[in-house]
Short mmCIF file of C-alpha atoms in Angstrom, two decimals:
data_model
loop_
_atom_site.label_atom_id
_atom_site.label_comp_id
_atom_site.label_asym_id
_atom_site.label_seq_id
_atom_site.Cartn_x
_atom_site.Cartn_y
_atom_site.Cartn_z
CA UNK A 1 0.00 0.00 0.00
CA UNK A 2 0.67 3.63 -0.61
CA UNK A 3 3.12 5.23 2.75
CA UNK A 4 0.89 8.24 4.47
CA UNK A 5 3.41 10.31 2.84
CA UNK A 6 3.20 8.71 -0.41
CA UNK A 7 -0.57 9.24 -0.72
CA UNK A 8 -0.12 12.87 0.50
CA UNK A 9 2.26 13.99 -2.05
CA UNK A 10 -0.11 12.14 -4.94
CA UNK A 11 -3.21 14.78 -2.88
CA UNK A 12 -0.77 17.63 -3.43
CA UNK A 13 0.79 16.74 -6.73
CA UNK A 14 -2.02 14.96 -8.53
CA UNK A 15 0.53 12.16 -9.71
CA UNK A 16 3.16 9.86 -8.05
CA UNK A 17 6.14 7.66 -9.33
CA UNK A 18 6.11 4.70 -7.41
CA UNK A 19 9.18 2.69 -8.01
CA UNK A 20 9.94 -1.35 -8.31
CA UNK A 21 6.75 -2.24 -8.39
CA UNK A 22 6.79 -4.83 -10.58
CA UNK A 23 9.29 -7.49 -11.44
CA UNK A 24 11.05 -7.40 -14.32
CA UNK A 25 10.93 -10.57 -15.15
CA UNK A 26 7.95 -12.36 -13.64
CA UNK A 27 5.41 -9.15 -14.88
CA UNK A 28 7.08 -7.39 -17.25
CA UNK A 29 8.85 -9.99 -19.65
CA UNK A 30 5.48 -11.78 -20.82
CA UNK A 31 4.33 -8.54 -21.90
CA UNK A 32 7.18 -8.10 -24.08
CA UNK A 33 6.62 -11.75 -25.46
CA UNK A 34 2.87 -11.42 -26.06
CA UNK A 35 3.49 -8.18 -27.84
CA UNK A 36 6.69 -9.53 -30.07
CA UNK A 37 4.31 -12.37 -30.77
CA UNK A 38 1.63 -9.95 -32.26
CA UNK A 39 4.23 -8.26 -34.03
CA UNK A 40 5.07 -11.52 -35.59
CA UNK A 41 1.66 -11.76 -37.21
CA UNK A 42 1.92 -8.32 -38.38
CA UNK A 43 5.30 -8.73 -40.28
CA UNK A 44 3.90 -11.94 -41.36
CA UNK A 45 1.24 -10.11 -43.03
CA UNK A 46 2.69 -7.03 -44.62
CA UNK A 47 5.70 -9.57 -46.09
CA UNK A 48 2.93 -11.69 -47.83
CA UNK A 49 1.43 -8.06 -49.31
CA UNK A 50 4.66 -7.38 -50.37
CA UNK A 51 4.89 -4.18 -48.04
CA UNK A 52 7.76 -5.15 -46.33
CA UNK A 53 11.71 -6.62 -47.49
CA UNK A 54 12.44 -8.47 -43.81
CA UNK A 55 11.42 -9.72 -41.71
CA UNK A 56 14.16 -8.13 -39.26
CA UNK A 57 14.43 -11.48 -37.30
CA UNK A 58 17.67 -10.33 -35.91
CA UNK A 59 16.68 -6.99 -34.16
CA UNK A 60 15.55 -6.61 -30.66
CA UNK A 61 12.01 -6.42 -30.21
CA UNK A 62 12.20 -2.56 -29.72
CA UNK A 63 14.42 -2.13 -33.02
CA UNK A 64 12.42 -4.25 -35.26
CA UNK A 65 9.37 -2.27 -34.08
CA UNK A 66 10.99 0.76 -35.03
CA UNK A 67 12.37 -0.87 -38.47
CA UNK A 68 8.66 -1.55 -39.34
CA UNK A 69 7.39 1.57 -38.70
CA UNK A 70 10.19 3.29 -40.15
CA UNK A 71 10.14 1.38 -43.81
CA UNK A 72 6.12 1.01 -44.13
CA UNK A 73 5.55 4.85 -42.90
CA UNK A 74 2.80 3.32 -41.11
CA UNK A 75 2.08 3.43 -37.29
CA UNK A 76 -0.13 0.13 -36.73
CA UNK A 77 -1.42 1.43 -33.27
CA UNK A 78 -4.87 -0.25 -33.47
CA UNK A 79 -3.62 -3.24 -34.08
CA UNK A 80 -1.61 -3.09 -30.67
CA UNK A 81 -4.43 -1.03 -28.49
CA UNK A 82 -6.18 -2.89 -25.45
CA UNK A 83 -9.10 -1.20 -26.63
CA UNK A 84 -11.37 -0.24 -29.71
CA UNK A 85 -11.86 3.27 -31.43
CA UNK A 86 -15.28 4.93 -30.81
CA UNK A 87 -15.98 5.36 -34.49
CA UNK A 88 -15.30 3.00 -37.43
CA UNK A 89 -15.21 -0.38 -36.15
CA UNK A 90 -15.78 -3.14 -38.67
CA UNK A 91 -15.52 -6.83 -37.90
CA UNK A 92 -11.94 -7.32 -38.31
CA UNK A 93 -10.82 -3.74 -36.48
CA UNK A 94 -7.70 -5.70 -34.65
CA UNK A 95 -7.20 -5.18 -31.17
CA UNK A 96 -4.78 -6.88 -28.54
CA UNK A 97 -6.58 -8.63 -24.93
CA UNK A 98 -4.20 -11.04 -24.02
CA UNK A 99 -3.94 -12.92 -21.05
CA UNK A 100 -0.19 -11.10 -20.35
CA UNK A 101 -1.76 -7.79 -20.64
CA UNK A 102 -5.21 -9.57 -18.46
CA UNK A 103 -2.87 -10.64 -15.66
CA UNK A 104 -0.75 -7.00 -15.32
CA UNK A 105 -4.50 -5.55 -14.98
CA UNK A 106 -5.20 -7.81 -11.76
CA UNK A 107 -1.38 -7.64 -10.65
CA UNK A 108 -2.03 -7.48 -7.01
CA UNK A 109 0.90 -4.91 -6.41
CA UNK A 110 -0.66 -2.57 -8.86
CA UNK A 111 -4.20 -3.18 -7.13
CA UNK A 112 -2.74 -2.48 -3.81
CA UNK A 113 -1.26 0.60 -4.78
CA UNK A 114 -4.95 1.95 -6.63
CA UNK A 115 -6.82 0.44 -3.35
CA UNK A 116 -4.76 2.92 -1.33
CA UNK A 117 -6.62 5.56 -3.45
CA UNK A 118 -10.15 5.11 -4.37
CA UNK A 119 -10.81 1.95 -1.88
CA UNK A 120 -10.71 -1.91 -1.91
CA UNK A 121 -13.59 -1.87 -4.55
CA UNK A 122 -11.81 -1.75 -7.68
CA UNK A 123 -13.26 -1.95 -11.41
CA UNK A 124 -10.77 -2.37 -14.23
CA UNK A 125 -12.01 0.67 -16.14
CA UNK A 126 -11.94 -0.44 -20.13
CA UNK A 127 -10.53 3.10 -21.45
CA UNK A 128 -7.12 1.23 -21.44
CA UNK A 129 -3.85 1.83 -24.03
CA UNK A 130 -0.83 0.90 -25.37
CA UNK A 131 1.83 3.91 -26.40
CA UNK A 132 4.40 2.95 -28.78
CA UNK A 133 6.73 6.04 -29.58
CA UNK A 134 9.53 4.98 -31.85
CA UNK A 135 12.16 7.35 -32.31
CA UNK A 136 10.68 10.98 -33.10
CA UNK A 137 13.33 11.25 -36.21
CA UNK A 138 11.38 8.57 -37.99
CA UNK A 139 8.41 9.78 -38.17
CA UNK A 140 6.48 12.03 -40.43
CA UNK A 141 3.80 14.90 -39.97
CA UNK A 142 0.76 12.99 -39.85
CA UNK A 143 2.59 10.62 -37.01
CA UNK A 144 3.97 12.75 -35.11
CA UNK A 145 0.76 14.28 -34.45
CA UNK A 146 -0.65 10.77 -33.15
CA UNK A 147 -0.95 10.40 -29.25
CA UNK A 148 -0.34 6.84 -30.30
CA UNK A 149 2.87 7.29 -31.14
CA UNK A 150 3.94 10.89 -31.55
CA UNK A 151 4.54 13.47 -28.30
CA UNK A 152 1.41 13.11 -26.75
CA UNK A 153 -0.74 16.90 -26.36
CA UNK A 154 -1.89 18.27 -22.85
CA UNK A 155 -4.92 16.62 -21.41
CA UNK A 156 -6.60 15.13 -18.49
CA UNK A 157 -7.29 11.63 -18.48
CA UNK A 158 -11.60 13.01 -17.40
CA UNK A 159 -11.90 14.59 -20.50
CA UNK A 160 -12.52 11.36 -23.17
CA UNK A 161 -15.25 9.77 -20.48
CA UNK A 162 -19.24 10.92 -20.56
CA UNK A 163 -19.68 13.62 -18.85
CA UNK A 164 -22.16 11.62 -16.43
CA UNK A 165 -19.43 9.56 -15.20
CA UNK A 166 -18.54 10.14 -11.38
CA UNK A 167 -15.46 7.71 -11.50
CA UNK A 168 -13.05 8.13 -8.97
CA UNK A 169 -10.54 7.21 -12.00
CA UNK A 170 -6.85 6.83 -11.22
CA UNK A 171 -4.39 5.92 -14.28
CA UNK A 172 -1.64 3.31 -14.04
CA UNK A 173 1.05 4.08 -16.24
CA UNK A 174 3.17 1.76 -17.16
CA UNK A 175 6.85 1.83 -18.80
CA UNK A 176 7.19 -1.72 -20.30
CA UNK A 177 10.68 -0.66 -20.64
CA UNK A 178 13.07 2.54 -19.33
CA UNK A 179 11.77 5.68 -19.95
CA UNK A 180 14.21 8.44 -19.60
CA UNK A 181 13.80 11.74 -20.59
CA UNK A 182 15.32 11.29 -24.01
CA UNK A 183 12.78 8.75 -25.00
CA UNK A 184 9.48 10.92 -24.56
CA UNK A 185 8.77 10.19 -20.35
CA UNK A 186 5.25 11.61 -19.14
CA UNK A 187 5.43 15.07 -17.71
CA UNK A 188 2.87 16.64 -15.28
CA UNK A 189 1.18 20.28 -14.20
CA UNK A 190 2.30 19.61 -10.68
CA UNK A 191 -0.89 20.16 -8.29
CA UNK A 192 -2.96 21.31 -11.88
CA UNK A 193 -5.67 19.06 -10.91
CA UNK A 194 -7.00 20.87 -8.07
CA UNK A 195 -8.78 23.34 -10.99
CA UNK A 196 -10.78 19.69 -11.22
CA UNK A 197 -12.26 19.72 -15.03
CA UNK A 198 -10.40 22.11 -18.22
CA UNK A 199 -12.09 23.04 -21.72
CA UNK A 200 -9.91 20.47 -24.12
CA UNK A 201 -10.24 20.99 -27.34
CA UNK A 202 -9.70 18.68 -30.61
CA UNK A 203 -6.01 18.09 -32.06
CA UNK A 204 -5.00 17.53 -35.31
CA UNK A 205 -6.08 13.82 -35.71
CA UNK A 206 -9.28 13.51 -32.85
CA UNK A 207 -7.11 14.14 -30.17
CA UNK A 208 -8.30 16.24 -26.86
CA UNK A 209 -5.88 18.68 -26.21
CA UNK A 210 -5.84 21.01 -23.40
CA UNK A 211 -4.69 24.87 -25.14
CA UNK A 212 -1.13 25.44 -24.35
CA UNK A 213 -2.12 28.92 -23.36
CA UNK A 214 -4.37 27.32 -20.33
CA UNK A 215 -1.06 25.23 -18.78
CA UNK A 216 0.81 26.31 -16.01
CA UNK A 217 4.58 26.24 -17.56
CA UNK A 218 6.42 27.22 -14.12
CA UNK A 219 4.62 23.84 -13.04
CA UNK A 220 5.36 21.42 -15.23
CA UNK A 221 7.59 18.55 -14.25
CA UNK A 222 9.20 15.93 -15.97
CA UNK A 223 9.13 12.36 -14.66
CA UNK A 224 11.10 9.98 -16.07
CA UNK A 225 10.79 5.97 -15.05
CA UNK A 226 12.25 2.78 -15.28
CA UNK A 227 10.41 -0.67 -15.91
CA UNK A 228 9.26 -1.82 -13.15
CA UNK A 229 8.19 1.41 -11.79
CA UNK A 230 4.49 2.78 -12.18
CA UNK A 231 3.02 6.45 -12.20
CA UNK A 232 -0.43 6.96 -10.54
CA UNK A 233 -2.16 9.96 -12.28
CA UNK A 234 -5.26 12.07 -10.65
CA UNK A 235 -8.22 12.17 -13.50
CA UNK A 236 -8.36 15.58 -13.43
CA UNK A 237 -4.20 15.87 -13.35
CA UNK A 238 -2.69 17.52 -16.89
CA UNK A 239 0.08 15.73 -18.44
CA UNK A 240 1.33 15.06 -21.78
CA UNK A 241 4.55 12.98 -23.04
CA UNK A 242 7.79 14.71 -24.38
CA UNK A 243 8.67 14.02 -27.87
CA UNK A 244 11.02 10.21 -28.10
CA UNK A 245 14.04 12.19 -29.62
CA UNK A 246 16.46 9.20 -28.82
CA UNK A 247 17.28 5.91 -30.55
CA UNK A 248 15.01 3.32 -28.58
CA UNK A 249 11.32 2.90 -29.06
CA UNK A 250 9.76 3.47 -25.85
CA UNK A 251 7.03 1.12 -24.69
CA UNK A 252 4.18 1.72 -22.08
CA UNK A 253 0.16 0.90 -20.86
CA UNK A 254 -2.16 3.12 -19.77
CA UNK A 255 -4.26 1.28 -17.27
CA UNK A 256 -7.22 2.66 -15.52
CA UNK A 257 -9.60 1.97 -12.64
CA UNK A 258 -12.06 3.38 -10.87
CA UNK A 259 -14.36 2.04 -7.89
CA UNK A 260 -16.95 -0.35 -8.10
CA UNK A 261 -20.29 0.63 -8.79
CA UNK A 262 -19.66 3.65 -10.61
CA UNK A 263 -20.19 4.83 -14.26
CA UNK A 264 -16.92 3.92 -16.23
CA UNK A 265 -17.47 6.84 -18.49
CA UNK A 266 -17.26 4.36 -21.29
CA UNK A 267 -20.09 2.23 -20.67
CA UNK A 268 -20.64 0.57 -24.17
CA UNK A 269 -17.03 -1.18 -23.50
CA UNK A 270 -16.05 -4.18 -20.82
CA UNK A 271 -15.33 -3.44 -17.69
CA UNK A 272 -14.86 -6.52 -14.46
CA UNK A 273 -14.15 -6.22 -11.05
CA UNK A 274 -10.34 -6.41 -10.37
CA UNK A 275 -10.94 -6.59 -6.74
CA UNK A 276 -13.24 -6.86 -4.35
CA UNK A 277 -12.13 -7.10 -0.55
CA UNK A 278 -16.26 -7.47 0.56
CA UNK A 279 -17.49 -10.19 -1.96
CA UNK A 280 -13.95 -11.97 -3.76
CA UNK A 281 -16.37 -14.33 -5.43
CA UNK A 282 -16.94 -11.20 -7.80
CA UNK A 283 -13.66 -10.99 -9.11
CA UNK A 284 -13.21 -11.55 -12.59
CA UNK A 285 -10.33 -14.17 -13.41
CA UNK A 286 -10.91 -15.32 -17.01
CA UNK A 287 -8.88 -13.85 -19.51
CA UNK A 288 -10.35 -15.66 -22.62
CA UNK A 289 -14.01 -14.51 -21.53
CA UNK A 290 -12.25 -10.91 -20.89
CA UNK A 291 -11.27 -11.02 -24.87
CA UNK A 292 -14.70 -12.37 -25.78
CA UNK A 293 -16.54 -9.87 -24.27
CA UNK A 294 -14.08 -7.26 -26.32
CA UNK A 295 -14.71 -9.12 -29.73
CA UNK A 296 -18.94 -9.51 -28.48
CA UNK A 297 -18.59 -5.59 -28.45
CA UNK A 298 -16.33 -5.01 -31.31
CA UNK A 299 -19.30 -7.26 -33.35
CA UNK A 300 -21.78 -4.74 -31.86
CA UNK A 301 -20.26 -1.68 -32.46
CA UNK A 302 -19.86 -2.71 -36.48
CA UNK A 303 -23.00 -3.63 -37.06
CA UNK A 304 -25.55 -1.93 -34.30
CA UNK A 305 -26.94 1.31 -35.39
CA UNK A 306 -26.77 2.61 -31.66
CA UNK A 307 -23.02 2.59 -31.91
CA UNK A 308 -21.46 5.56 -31.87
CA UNK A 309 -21.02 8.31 -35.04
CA UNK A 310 -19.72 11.14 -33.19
CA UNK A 311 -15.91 10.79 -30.94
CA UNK A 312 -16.67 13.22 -27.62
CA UNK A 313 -19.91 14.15 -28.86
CA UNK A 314 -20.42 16.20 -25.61
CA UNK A 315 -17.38 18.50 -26.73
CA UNK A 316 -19.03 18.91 -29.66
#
């Protein structure tokens, strides 16, 4: 659990690097494997359409990322995201719920440290991401400009759920590997979430971005992290990522929770109870029905015509 003083400075900050939480071995390594393992099937597929000239078998999962990206032009994100787009989903929109990615969610280190926060009721809240940055001198315009893997704008992490939510919401960030400055770490308004909610605004591709004219520049601080360490985030906390200007691809998840019984903010996507200290029968434990109920509402969302036409329709 979270120290007294630990949980005041995340009150007075409105974010908190918390570090060697997880092993780097037992948690963090069969992440990397299930995501070299969907890279696989990607390279498998752009060789047979003739879109790539290697495989690049002999790189580092990191470098042959990069190598990808870097020869197609092409970013991929969706087809590494824990979660699906609000707008254009078709039947095959790809999307990654393994059970690596399913056990990190109920890590019981990570649930300790959000149970020290919004209580021992704890949702797994489904407006969950990967961020893959490869090196910033790779990429072109249109990338850049990507959250997914570009510097990522100023925003709080309140601003993409309906405005009826009431989630307590706390974000888990997660640096699969280092993240030193160089590579494009998180940085933070320090104490900007006591002004609770700011007007965001769109960015260049569907972002939310919060007007650089409405952040506090003599507050921002830059928090660089290793793997193994996590960063708790206040909703209502501004942050944004610094641009990846060195040679490594830097690797990270966004995961999210809130407390039991309240709106997600995303309610037309899965969320399970990731702990429950009053009734542990609740807890949800099965990663293959966790990826079902993601492809049930990918099928819904392609073919329903209640699903969504409008991203943020309330900032509209």
């Amino acid at each position: 659990m979270l120290t007294p003083a630990q949980q005041r400075q995340f009150d007075e900050q409105g974010f908190l690097r918390v570090d060697n939480v997880l092993d780097r071995a037992d948690d963090l390594r069969p992440i990397q494997e299930e995501y070299a393992a969907r890279l696989d099937e990607l390279i498998t597929r752009l060789l047979s359409e003739g879109r790539l000239s290697s495989d690049y078998s002999d790189r580092e999962f990191r470098d042959r990322m990069t190598a990808v990206y870097e020869e197609t032009g092409e970013t991929f994100a969706q087809f590494f995201n824990l979660s699906l787009p609000l707008l254009d989903v078709t039947d095959d929109t790809p999307f990654l719920t393994g059970p690596a990615v399913f056990a990190l969610i109920r890590n019981s280190r990570v649930l300790d440290l959000v149970e020290s926060l919004i209580g021992p009721e704890i949702q797994s809240n489904p407006v969950q991401h990967v961020r893959i940055k490869p090196p910033q001198k790779i990429l072109d315009s249109e990338m850049r400009a990507s959250g997914m893997v570009g510097s990522t704008p100023w925003h709080q992490d309140s601003a993409v759920l309906t405005p009826d939510s009431d989630a307590k919401l706390v974000t888990v960030w997660v640096p699969i590997h280092d993240a030193p400055v160089e590579s494009g770490c998180l940085q933070f308004v320090a104490g900007g979430h006591k002004r609770g909610p700011i007007s965001h605004g769109f960015g260049p591709i569907d972002g939310l971005v919060i007007p650089e004219s409405n952040v506090d520049t003599n507050r921002i601080r830059a928090v660089p992290a290793n793997a193994g360490d996590v960063i708790l985030i206040h909703r209502n906390c501004p942050h944004s990522s610094l641009p990846n200007v060195g040679d490594r691809l830097r690797f990270s998840l966004d995961l999210r929770y809130h407390p039991t019984g309240q709106s997600s903010g995303r309610e037309i996507f899965p969320d399970f109870t990731a702990r429950s200290r009053r009734n542990p029968a609740s807890e949800f434990a099965d990663a293959g029905k966790w990826n079902q109920m993601w492809r049930e509402t990918r099928t819904w969302m392609a073919t329903s015509p209640d699903a969504p036409t409008t991203a943020f329709p309330w900032l509209q």
